[in-house]
Every structure is written in C-alpha cells, then in structure tokens.
Short mmCIF file of C-alpha atoms in Angstrom, two decimals:
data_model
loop_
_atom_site.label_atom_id
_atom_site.label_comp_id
_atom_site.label_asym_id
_atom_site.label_seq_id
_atom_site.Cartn_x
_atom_site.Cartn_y
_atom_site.Cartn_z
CA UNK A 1 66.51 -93.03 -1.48
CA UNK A 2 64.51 -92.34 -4.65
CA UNK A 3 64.58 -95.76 -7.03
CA UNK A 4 64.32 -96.00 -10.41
CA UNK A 5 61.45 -98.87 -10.98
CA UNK A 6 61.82 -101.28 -14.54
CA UNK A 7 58.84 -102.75 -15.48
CA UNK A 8 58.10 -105.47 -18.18
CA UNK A 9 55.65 -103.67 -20.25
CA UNK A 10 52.87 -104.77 -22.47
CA UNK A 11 49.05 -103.71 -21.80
CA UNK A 12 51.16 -101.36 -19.18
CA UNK A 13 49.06 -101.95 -16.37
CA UNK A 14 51.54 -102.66 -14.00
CA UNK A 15 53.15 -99.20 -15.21
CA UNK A 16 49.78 -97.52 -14.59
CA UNK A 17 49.37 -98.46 -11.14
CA UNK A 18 53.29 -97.43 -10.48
CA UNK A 19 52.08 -94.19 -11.62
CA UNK A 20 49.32 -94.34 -9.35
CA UNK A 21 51.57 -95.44 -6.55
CA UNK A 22 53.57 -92.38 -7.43
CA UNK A 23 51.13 -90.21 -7.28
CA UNK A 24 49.61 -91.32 -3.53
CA UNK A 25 53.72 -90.72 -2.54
CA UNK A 26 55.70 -93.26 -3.97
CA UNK A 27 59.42 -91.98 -4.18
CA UNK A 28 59.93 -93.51 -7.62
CA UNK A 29 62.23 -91.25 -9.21
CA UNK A 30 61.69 -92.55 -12.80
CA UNK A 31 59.73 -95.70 -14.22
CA UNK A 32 61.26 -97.59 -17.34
CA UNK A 33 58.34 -98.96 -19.72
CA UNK A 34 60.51 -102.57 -20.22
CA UNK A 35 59.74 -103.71 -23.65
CA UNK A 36 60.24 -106.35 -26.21
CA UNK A 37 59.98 -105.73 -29.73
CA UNK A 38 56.39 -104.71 -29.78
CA UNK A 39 57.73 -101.03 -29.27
CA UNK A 40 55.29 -99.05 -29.77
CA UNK A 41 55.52 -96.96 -26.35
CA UNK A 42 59.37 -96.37 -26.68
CA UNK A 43 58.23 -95.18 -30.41
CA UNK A 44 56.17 -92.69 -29.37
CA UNK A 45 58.66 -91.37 -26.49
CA UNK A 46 60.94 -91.02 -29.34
CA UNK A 47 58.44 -89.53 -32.08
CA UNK A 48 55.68 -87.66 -29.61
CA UNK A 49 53.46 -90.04 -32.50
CA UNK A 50 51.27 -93.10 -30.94
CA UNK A 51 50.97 -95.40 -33.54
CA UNK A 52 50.24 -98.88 -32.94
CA UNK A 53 50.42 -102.21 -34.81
CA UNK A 54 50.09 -105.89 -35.42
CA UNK A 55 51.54 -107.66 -32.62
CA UNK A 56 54.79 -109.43 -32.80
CA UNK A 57 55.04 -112.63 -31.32
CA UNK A 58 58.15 -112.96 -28.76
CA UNK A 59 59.33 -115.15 -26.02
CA UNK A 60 57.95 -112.81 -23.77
CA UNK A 61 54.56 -113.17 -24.43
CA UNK A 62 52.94 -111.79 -21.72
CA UNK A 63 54.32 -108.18 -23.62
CA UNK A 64 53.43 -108.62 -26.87
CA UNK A 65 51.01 -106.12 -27.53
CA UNK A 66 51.02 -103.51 -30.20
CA UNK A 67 48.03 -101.43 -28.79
CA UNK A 68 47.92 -101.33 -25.22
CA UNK A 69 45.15 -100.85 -23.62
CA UNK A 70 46.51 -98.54 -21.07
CA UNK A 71 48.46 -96.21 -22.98
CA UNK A 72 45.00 -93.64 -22.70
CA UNK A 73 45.37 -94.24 -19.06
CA UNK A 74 48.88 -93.07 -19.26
CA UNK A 75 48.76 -90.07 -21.32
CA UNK A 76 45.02 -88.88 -20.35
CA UNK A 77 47.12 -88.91 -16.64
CA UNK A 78 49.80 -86.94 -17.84
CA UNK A 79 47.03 -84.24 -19.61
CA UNK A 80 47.92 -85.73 -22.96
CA UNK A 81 51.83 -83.83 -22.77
CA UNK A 82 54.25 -86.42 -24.41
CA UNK A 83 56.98 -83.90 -22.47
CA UNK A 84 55.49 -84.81 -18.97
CA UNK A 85 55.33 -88.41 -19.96
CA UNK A 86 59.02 -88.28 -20.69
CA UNK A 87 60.09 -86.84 -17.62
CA UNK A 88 58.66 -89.56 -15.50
CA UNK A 89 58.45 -92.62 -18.30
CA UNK A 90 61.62 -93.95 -19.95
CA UNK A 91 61.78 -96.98 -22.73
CA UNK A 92 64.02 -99.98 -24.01
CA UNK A 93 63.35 -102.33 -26.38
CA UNK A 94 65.05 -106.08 -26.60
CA UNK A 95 64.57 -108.91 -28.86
CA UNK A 96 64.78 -112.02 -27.89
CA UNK A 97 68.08 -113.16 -28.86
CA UNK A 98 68.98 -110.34 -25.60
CA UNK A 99 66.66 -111.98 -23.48
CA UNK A 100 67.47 -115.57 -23.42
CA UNK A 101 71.32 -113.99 -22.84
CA UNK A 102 69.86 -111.81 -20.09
CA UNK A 103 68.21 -115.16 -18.32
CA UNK A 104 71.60 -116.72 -18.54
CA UNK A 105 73.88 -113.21 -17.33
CA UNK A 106 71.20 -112.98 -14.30
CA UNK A 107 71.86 -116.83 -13.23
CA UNK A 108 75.16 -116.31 -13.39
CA UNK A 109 76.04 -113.33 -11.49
CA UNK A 110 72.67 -113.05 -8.99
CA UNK A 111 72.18 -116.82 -8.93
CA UNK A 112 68.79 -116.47 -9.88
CA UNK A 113 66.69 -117.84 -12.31
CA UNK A 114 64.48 -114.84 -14.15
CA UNK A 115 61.88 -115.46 -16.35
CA UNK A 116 61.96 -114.08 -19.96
CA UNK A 117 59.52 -110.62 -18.93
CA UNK A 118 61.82 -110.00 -15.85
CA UNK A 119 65.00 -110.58 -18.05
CA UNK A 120 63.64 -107.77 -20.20
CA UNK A 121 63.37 -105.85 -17.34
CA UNK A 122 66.65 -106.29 -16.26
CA UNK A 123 67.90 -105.50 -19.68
CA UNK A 124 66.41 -102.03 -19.28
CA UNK A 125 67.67 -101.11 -16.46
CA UNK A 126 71.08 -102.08 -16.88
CA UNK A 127 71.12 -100.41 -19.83
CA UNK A 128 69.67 -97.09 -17.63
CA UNK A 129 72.23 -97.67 -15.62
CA UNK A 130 74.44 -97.61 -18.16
CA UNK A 131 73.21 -95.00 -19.92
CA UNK A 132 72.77 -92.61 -16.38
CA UNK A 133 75.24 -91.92 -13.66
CA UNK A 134 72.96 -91.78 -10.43
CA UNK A 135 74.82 -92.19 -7.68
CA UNK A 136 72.16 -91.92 -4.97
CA UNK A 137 69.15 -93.81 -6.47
CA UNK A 138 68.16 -98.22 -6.25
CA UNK A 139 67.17 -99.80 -9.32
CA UNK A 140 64.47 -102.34 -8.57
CA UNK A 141 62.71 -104.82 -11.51
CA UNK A 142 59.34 -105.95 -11.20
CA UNK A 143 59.49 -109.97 -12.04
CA UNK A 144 56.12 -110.16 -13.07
CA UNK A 145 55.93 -113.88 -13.36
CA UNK A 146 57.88 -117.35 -12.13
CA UNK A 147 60.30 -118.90 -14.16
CA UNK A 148 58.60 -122.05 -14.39
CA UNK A 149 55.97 -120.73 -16.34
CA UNK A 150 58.42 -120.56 -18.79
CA UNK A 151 60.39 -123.38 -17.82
CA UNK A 152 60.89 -124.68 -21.39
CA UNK A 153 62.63 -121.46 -22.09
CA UNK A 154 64.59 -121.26 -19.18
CA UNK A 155 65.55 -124.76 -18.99
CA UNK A 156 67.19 -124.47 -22.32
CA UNK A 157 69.13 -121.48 -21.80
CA UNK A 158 70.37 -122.63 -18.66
CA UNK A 159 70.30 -126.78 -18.80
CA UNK A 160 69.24 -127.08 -15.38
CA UNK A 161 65.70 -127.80 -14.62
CA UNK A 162 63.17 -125.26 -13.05
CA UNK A 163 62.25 -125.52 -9.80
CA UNK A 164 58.35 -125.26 -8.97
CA UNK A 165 57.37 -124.31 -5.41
CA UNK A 166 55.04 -126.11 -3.87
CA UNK A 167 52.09 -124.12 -4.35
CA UNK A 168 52.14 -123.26 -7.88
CA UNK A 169 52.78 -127.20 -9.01
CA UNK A 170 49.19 -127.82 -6.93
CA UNK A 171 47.71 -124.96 -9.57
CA UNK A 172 49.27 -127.23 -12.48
CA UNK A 173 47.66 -129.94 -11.16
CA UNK A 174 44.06 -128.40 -10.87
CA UNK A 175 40.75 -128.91 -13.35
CA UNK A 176 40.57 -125.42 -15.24
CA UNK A 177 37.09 -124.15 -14.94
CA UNK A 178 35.65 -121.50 -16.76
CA UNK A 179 32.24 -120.07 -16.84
CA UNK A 180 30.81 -118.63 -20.23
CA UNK A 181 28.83 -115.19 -20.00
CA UNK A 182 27.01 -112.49 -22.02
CA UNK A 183 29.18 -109.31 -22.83
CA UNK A 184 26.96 -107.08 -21.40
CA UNK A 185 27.28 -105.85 -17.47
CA UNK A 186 24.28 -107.52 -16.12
CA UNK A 187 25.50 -111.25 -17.25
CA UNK A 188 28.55 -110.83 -16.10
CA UNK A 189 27.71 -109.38 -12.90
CA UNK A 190 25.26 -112.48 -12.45
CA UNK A 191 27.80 -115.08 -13.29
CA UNK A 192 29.97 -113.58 -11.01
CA UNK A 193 27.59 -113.27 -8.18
CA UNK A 194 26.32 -116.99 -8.69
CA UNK A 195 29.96 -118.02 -8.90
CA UNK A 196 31.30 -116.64 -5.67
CA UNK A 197 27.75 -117.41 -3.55
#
C-alpha cells in the first residue's frame, strides 16, 4: 500500500530526500511538512507567497527555522509550481502547548516515549487522518531524534525518567572535539583529509 509519510520539518532536509526517495520509486502517496510554529512552509502552501522570518524559539528546536535552507531544493524540484508542490507536500503547524500533550497522548496509548519533533509529527498526521478518509493507505512518522535528548522535556510531561540505551549514554560520556577551519573549500577539504588519515 501507498503511505502517507509525516515528517518533523525545519531546514526540510529530511523532506527533500523523501522526495528524492519518491522520485527513484518510493510509493509515498503524500509527504506532510510537520511543523512547529516557525510556519513558514505551511504559509506559503496556503498563500503560493514564500516569505520567511525571524526564527521562533520552540521546544522543538531542531525545527525552528524561519528560512530553510531547502525550500529552493523543494520548489526548484517541483519547476517552481506551488500547485505541484501541493499535490505531493501537505502542512501542520503546532505550538508547543500541543506537543508536550502529544508526548503524553503517544505514551499513553502506543506506550512509547516520543520526543518533542516526533510528537509534532504525530500531531500532523493525526490531524491528516482526521482531516482525510483513506482507507487503503499507512501513515508512518519519521522520529528524527531519541527522547533522551530531550529528556528534561519528556521527563516532565510524563514523570518517569528517560531511558538511555547503551550506546548513546557512551556518546554523553565522550570529550567533544572539534577542529576549526577556513570557509573556503580547500581548508576544509584539508582538515577533513588530515582528520580522517
């Protein structure tokens, strides 16, 4: 069956290589652009207008962009036709009042703990869902990060503490290390090369 894919949106990369995937033969019927209140993308579904703005900062931080980078990607693949970007892109918003209640409706009837971008995403496509009467096409939300990098969020909505698999609690536990380049190509293709050799 076709299935309709949600995905937490911000820079909209993930949403760019869904198109992509689409593209090469992916049966995705429709992709939702999951967003928080930095709306600019479901603003210019609505409108045909991009126009984007200041950040907003939101418990789903990972999304809170109010240019994204990708949005050229998106409508340059489309042949710059908001019409054929609706047909395959839809868009809801939620603040964040809707996500920490999303976190706690997930844990309660999936028993599973969601972090605050995949609560969005299940926000949007409930409310496609909702919205839509599909009878023969899978919803599936991309959970584009574990809850217990957001534990302090989580915890709270759902007083129960995070659990941290093994091999992400090693990564908390690591040096950071960072190496400091040039902007330009050439420096950065060095740094890279001495890095990895």
């Amino acid at each position: 069956l076709p299935f309709i894919v949600s995905v937490p949106s911000g820079n909209f990369g993930n949403l760019t290589a869904g198109l992509i995937a689409q593209a090469m033969g992916l049966p995705v019927h429709k992709f939702i652009a999951a967003v928080n209140t930095n709306d600019v993308f479901l603003n210019y579904l609505q409108s045909g207008k991009f126009e984007p703005k200041a950040s907003v900062a939101t418990l789903s931080n990972a999304m809170d962009v109010g240019n994204p980078s990708n949005f050229a990607r998106i409508i340059s693949f489309f042949g710059n036709d908001v019409d054929l970007v609706r047909e395959k892109i839809i868009s809801s918003s939620f603040n964040d009042e809707q996500t920490l209640s999303a976190i706690k409706e997930v844990k309660e009837n999936y028993h599973y703990t969601i972090d605050p971008h995949g609560a969005v995403g299940y926000l949007a496509l409930k409310k496609y869902f909702q919205d839509t009467i599909q009878e023969s096409v899978n919803g599936v939300i991309f959970e584009t990060a574990h809850p217990a990098k957001f534990s302090e969020i989580v915890e709270k909505v759902l007083a129960e503490k995070t659990s941290i698999p093994e091999r992400l609690s090693v990564c908390f536990g690591k040096q950071k290390v960072s190496v400091k380049t040039n902007k330009d190509f050439v420096s950065f293709k060095e740094a890279l090369v001495q890095t990895i050799s």
